[in-house]
PDB file of C-alpha atoms and ligand atoms in Angstrom:
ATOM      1  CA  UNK A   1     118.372 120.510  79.450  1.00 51.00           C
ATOM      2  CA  UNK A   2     119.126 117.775  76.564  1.00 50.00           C
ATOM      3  CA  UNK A   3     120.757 115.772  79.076  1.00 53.00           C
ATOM      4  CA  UNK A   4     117.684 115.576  81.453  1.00 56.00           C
ATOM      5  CA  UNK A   5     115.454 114.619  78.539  1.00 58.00           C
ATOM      6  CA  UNK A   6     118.040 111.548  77.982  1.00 63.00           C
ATOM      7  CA  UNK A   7     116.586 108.428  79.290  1.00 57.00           C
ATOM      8  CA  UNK A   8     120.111 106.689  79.217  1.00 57.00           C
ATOM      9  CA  UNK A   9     121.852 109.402  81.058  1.00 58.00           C
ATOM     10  CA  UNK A  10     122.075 107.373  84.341  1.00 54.00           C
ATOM     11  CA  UNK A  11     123.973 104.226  82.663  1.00 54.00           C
ATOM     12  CA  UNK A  12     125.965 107.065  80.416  1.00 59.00           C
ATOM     13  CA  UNK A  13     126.967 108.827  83.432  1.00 56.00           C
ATOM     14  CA  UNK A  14     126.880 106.467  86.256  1.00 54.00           C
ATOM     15  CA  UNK A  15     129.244 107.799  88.873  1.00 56.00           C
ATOM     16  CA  UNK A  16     128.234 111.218  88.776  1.00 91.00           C
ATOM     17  CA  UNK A  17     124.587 110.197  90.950  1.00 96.00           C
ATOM     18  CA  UNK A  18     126.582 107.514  92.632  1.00 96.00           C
ATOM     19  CA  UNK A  19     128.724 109.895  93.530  1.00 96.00           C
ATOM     20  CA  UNK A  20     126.327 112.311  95.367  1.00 97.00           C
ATOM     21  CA  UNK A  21     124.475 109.696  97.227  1.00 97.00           C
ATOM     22  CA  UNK A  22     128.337 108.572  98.655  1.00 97.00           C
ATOM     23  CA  UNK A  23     128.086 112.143  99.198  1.00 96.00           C
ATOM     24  CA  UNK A  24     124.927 112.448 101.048  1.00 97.00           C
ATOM     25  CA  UNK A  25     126.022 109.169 103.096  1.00 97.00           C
ATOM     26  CA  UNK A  26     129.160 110.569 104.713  1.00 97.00           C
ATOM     27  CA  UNK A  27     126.877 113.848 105.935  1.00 96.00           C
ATOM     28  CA  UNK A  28     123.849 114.017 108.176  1.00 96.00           C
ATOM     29  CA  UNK A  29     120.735 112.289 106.349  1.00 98.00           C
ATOM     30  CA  UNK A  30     117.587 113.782 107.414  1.00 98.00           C
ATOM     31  CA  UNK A  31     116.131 110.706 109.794  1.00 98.00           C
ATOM     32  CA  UNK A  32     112.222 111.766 108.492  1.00 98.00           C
ATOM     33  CA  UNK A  33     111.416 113.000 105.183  1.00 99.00           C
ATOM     34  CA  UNK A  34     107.351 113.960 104.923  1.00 99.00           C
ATOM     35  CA  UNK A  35     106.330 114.226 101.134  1.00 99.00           C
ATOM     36  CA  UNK A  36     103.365 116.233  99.233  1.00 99.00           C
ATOM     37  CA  UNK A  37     102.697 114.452  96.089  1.00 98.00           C
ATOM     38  CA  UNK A  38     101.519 116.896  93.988  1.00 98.00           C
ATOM     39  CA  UNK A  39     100.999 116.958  90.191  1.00 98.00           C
ATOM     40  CA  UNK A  40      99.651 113.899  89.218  1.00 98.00           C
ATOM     41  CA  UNK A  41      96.192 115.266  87.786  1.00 98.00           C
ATOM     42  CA  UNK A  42      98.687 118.268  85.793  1.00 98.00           C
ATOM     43  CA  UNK A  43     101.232 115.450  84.610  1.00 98.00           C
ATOM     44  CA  UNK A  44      98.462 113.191  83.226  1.00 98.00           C
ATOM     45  CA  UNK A  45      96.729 116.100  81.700  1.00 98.00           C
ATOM     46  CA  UNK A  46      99.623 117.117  79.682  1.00 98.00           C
ATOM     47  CA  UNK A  47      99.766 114.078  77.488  1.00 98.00           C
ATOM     48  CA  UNK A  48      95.941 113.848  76.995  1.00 98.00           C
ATOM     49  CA  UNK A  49      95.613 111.164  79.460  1.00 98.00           C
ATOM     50  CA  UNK A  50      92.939 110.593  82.165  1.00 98.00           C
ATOM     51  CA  UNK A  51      93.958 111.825  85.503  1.00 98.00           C
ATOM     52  CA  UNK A  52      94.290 108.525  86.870  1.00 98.00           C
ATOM     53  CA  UNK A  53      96.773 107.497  84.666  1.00 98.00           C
ATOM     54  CA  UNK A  54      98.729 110.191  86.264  1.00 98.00           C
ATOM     55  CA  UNK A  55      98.117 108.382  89.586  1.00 98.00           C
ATOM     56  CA  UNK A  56      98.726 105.323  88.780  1.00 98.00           C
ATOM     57  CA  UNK A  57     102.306 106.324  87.582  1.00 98.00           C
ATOM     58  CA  UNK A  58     102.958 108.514  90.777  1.00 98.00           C
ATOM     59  CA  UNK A  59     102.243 105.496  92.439  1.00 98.00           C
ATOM     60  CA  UNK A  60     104.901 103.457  91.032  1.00 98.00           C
ATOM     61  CA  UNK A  61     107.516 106.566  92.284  1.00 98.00           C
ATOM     62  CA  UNK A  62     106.236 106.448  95.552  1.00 99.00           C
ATOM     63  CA  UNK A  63     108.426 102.844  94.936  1.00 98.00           C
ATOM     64  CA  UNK A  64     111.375 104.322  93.788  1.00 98.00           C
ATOM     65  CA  UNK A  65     112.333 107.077  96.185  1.00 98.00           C
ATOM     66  CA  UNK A  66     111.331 104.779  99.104  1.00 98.00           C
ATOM     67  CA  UNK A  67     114.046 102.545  97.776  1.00 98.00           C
ATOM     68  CA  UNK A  68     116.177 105.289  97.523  1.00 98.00           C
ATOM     69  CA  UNK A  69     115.539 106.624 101.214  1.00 98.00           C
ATOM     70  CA  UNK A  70     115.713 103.634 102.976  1.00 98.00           C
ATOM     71  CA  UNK A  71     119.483 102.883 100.740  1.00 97.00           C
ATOM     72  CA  UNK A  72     120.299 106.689 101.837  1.00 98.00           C
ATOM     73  CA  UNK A  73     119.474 105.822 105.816  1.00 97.00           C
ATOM     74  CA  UNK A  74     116.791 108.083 106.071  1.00 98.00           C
ATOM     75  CA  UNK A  75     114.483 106.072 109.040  1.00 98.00           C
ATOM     76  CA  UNK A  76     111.001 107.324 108.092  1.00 99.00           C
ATOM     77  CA  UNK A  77     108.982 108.641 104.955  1.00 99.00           C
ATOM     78  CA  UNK A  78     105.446 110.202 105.380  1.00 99.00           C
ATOM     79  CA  UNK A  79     103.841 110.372 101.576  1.00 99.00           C
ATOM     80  CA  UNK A  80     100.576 112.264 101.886  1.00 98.00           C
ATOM     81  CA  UNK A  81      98.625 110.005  98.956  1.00 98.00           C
ATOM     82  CA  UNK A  82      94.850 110.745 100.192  1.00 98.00           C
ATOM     83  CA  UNK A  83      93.297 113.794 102.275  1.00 98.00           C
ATOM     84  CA  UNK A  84      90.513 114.097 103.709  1.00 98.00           C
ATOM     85  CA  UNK A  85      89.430 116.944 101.514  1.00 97.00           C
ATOM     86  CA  UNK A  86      89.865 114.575  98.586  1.00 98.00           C
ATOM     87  CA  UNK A  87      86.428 112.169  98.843  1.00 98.00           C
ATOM     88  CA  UNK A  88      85.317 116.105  97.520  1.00 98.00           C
ATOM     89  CA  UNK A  89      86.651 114.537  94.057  1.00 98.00           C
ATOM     90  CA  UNK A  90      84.542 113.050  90.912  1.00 98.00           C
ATOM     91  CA  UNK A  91      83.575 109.084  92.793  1.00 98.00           C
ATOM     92  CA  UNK A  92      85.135 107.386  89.512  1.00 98.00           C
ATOM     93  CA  UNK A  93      88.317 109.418  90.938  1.00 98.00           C
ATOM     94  CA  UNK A  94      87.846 108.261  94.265  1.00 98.00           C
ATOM     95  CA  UNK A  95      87.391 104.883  93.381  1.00 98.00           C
ATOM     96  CA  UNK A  96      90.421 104.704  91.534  1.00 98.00           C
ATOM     97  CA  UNK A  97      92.615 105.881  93.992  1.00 98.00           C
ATOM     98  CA  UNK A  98      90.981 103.704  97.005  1.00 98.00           C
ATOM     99  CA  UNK A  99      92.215 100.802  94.773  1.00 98.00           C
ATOM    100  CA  UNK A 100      95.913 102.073  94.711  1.00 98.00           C
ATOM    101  CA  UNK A 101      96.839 100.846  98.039  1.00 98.00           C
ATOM    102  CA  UNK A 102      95.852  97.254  96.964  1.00 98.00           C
ATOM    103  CA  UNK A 103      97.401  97.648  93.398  1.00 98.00           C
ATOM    104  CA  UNK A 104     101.167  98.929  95.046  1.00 98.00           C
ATOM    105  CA  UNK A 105     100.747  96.324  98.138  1.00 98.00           C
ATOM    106  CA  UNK A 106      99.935  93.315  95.490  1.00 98.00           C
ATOM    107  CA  UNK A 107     102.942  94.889  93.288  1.00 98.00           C
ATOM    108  CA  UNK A 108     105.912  95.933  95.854  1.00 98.00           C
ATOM    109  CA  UNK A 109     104.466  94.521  99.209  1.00 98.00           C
ATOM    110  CA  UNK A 110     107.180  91.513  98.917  1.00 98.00           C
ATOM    111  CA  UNK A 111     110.037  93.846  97.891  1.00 98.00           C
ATOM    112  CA  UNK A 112     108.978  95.798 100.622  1.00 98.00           C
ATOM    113  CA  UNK A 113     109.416  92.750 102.874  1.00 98.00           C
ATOM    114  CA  UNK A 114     112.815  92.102 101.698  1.00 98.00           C
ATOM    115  CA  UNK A 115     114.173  95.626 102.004  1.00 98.00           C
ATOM    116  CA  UNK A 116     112.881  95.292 105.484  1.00 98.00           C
ATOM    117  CA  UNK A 117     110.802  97.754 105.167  1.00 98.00           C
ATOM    118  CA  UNK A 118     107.816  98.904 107.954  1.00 98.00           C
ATOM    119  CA  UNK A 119     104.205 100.076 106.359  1.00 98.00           C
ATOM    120  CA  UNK A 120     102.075 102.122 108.400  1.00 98.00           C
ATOM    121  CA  UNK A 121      99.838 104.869 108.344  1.00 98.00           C
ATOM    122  CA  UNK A 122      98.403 107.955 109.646  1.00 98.00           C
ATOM    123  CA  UNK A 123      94.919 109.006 108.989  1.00 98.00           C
ATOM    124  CA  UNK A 124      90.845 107.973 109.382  1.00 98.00           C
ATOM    125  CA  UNK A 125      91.448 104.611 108.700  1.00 97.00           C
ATOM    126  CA  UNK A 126      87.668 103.434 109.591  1.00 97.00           C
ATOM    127  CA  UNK A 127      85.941 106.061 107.133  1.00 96.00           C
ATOM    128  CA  UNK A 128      88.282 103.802 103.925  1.00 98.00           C
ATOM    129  CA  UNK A 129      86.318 100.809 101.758  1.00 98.00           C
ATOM    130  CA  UNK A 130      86.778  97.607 103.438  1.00 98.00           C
ATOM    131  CA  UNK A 131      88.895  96.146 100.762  1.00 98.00           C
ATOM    132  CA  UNK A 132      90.981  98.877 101.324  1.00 98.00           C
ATOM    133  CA  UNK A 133      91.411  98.698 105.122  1.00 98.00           C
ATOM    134  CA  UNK A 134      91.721  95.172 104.517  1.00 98.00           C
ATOM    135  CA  UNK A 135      94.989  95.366 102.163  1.00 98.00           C
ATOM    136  CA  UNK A 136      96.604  98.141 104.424  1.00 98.00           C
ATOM    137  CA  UNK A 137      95.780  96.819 107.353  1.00 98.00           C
ATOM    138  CA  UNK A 138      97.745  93.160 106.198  1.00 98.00           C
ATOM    139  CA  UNK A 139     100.908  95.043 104.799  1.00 98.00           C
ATOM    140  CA  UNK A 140     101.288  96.783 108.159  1.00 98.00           C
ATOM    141  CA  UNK A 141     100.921  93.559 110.048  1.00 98.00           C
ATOM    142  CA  UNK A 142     103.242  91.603 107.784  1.00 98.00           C
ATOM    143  CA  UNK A 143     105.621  93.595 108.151  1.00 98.00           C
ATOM    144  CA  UNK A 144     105.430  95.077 111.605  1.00 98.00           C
ATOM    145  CA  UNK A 145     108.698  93.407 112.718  1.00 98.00           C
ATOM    146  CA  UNK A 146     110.622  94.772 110.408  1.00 98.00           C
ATOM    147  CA  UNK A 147     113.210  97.182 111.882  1.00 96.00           C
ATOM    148  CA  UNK A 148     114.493  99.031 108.370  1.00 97.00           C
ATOM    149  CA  UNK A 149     112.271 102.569 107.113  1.00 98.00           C
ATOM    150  CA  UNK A 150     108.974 103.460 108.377  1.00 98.00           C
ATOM    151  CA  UNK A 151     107.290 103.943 104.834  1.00 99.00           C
ATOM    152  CA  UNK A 152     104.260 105.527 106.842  1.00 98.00           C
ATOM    153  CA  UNK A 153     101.024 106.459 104.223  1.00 98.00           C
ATOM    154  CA  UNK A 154      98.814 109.496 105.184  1.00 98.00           C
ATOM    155  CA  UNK A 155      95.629 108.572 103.947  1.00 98.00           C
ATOM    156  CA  UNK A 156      92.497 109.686 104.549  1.00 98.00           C
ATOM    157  CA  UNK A 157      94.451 112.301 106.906  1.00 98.00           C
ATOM    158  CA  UNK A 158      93.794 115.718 107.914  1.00 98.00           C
ATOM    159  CA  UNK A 159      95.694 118.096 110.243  1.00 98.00           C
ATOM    160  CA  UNK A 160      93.256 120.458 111.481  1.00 98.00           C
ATOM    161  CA  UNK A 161      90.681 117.253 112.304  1.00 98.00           C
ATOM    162  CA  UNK A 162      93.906 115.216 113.669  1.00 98.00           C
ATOM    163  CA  UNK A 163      94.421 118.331 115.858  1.00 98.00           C
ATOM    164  CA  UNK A 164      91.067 118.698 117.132  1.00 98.00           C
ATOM    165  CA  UNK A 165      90.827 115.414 118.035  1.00 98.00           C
ATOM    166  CA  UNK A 166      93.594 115.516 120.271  1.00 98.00           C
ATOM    167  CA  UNK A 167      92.048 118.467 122.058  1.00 98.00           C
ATOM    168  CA  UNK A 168      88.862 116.713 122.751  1.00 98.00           C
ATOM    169  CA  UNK A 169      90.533 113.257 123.947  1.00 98.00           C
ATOM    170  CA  UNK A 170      92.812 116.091 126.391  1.00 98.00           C
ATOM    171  CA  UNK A 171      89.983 116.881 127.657  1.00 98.00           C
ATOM    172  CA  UNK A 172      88.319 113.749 128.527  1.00 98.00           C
ATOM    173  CA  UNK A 173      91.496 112.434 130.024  1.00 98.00           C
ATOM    174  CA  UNK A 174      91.844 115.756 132.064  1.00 98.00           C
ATOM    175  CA  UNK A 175      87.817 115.767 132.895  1.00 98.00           C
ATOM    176  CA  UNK A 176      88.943 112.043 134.238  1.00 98.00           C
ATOM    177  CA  UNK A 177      91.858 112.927 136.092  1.00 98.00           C
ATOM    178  CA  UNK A 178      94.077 111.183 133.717  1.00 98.00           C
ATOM    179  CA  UNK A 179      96.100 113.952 133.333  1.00 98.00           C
ATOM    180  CA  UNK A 180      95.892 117.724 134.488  1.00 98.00           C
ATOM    181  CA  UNK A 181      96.041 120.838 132.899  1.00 97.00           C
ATOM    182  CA  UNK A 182      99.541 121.871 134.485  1.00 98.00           C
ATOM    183  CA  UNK A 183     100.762 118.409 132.827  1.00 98.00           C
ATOM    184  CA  UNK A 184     100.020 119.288 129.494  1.00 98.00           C
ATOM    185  CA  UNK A 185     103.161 121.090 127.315  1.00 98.00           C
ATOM    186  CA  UNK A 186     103.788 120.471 123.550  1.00 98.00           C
ATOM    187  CA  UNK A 187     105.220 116.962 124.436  1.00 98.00           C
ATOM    188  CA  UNK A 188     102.266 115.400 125.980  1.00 98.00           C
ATOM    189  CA  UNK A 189      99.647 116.827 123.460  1.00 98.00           C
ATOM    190  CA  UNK A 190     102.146 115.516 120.736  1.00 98.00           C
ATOM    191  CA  UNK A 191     101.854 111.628 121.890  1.00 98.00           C
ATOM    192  CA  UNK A 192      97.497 112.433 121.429  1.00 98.00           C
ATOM    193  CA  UNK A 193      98.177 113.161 117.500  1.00 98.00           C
ATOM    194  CA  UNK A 194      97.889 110.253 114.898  1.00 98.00           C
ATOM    195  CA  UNK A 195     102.006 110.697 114.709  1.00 98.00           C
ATOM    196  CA  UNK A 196     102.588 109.489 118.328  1.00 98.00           C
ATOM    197  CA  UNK A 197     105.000 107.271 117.418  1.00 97.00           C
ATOM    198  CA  UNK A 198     106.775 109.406 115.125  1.00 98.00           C
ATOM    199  CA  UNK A 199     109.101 112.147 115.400  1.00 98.00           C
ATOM    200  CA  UNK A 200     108.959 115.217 113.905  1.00 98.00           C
ATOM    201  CA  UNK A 201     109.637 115.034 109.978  1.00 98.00           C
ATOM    202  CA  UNK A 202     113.319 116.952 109.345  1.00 98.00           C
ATOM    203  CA  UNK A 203     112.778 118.251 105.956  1.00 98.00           C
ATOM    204  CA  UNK A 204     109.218 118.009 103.890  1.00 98.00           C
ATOM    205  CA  UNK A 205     108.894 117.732  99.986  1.00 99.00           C
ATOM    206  CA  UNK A 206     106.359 119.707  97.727  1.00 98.00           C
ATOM    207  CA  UNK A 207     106.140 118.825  93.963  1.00 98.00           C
ATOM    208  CA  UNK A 208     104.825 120.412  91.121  1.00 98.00           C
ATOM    209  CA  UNK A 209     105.214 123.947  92.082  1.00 98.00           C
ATOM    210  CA  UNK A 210     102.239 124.776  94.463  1.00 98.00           C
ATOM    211  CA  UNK A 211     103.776 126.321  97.882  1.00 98.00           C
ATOM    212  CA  UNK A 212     101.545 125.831 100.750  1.00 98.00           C
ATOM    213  CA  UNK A 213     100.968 122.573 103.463  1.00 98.00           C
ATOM    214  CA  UNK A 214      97.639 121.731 102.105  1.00 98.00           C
ATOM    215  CA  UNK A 215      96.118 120.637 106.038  1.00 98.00           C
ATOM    216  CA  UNK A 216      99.167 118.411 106.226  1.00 98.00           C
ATOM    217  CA  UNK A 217     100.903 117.555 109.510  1.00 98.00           C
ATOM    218  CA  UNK A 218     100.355 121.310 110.717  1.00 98.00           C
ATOM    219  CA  UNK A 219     101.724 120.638 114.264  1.00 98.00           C
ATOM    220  CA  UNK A 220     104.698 118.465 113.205  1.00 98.00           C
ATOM    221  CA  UNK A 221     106.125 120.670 110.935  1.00 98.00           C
ATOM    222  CA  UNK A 222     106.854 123.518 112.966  1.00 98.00           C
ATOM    223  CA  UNK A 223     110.582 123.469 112.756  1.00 97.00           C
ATOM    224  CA  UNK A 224     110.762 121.250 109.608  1.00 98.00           C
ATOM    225  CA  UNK A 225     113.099 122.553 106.675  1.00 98.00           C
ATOM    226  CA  UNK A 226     110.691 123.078 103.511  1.00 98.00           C
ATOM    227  CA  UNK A 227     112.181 122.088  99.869  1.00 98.00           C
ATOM    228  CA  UNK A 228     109.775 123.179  97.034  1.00 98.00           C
ATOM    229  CA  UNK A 229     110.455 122.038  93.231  1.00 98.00           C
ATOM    230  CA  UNK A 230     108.538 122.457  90.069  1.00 98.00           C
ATOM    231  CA  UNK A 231     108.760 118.962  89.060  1.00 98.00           C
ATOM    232  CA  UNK A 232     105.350 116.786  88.968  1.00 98.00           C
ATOM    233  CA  UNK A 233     105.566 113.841  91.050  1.00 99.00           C
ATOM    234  CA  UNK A 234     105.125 111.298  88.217  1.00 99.00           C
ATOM    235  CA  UNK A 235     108.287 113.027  87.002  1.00 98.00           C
ATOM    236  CA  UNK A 236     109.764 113.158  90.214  1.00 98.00           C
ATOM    237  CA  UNK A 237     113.190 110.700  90.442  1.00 98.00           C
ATOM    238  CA  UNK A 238     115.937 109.617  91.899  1.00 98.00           C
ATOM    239  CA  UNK A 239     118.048 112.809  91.058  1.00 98.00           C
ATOM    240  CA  UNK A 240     115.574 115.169  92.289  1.00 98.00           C
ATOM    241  CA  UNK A 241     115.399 113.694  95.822  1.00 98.00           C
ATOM    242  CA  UNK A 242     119.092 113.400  96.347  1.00 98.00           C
ATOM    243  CA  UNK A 243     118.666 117.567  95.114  1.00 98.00           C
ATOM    244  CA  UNK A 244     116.126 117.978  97.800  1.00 98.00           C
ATOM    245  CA  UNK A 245     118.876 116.058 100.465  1.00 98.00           C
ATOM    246  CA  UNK A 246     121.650 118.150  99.055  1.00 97.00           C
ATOM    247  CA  UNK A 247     119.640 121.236  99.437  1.00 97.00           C
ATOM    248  CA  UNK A 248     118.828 120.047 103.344  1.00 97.00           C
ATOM    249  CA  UNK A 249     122.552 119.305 104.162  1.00 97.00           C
ATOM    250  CA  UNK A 250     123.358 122.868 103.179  1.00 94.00           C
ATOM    251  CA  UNK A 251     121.281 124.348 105.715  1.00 92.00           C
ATOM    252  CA  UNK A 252     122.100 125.430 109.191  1.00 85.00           C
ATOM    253  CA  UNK A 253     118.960 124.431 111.085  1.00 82.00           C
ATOM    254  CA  UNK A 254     118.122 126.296 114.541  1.00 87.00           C
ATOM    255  CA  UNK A 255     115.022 125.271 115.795  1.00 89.00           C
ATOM    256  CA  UNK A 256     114.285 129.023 116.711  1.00 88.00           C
ATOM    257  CA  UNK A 257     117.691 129.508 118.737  1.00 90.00           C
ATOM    258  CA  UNK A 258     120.634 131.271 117.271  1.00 82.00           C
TER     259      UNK A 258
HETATM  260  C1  V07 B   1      98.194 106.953  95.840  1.00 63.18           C
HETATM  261  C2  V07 B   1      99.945 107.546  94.151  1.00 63.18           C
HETATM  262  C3  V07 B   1     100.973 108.522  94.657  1.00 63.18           C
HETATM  263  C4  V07 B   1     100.662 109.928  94.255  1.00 63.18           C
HETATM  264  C5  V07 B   1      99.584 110.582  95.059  1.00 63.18           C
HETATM  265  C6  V07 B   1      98.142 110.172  94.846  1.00 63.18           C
HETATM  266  C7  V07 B   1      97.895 108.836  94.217  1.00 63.18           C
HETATM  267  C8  V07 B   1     100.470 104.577  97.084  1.00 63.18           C
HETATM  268  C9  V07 B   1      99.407 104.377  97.932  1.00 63.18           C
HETATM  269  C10 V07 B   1      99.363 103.474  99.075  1.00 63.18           C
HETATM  270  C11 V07 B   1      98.602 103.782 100.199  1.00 63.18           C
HETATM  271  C12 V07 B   1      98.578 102.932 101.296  1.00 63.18           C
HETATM  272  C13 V07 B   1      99.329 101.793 101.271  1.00 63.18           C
HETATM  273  C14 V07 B   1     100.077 101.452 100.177  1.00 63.18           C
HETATM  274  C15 V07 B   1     100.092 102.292  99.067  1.00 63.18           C
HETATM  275  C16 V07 B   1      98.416 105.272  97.508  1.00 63.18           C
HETATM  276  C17 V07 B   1      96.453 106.429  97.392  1.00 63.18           C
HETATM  277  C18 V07 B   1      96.909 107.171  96.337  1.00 63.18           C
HETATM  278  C19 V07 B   1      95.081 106.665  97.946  1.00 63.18           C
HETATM  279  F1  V07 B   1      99.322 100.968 102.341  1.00 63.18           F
HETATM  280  N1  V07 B   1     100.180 105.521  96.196  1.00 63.18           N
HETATM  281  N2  V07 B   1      98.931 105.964  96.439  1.00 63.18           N
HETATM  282  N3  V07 B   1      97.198 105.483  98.003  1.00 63.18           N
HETATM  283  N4  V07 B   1      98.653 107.717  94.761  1.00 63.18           N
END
């Protein structure tokens, strides 16, 4: 417990987390990890501190552990930073966190470029403030060549919505002979959901203790393996998410077959 508290563990201890990542890297690496970023408001709240200041630092791991991922080989990473449930939150809130995506793309955007990393994102991108479109919108086209991890942001996003919509636009393409009913099967109503272009995510990350999929990615988790941890996601590091890969390589996955 001492140890964990010790800032200068890493640089004490080096090859111990090298170690595990050489680990990880000679097993199979989950090709999608989706994360729930939970624990922000909690974290900031425990040191007296506004709850954007408990935000603004989970933004900053949101930096890390896509470093991490993309050194690891893992292809995509879904972070769910805004729902659509959230605009429910105080506007000062709300404001604050519509200005995150400009603050980490004016921050990391050309680290980003030179890790050859991909930004895109899943969600109702039209209902966002223009400045935020605007900064999102130029990160994913500056870096849409880039053929290294999908760092893919679920904002403004909602499953049940997501799913609904894809029934309706089913039903105009079948009520214009686009398609017919017999045609449709779990495949084909997949490629009308935000994540057409994405598999399905292999293992999924909840911080700070809450267990439940808050409206996220309801369809695309079906067979996903779940990893739950206590830790708040400002606290969240590099240790915990090569736990939560550790933890995935152990299991024997079966996509409902024996
Ligand atoms: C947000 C930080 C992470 C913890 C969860 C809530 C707060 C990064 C972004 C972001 C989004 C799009 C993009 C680049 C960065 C972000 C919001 C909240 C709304 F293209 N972190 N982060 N967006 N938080």
């Amino acid at each position: 417990m001492l140890n964990k508290m010790n800032p200068w563990k890493k640089d004490q201890n080096p090859s111990s987390f090298r170690d595990r990542v050489l680990q990880i890297k000679n097993h199979e690496v989950p090709s999608y990890v989706a994360i729930i970023m939970d624990g922000n408001g909690r974290w900031a709240k425990k040191r007296a501190l506004p709850r954007v200041a408990g935000h603004h630092e989970g933004m900053k791991v949101v930096r890390k552990i896509t470093k991490l991922a993309n050194e690891l080989g893992v292809k995509t990473l879904t972070v769910y930073a805004f729902s659509t449930e959230n605009w429910k939150r105080p506007k000062m809130e709300v404001d604050f966190l519509m200005k995150l995506p400009e603050e980490f793309l004016g921050t990391f955007l050309p680290e980003l470029i030179e890790e050859n990393v991909r930004v895109e994102m899943i969600g109702y991108m039209d209902k966002l403030p223009e400045h935020t479109k605007r900064a999102v919108g130029k990160a994913m086209e500056d870096t849409k060549n880039n053929t290294g991890l999908v760092l893919n942001f679920a904002l403004n996003y909602g499953s049940r919505a997501e799913i609904i919509d894809g029934v309706k636009r089913v039903m105009d393409d079948v009520k214009n002979g686009i398609i017919t009913e017999n045609e449709l099967n779990e495949e084909v109503f997949s490629s009308y959901l935000m994540t057409k272009d994405l598999n399905d995510p292999d293992l999924l990350i909840r911080t700070s203790g809450e267990i439940r999929l808050s409206n996220f990615m309801l369809w695309q988790l079906a067979y996903t393996e779940f990893w739950f941890t206590d830790v708040l996601w400002p606290d969240f590091d590099e240790e915990h998410f090569v736990e939560a890969i550790e933890a995935f390589q152990g299991r024997q996955r079966r996509f409902g077959g024996v």
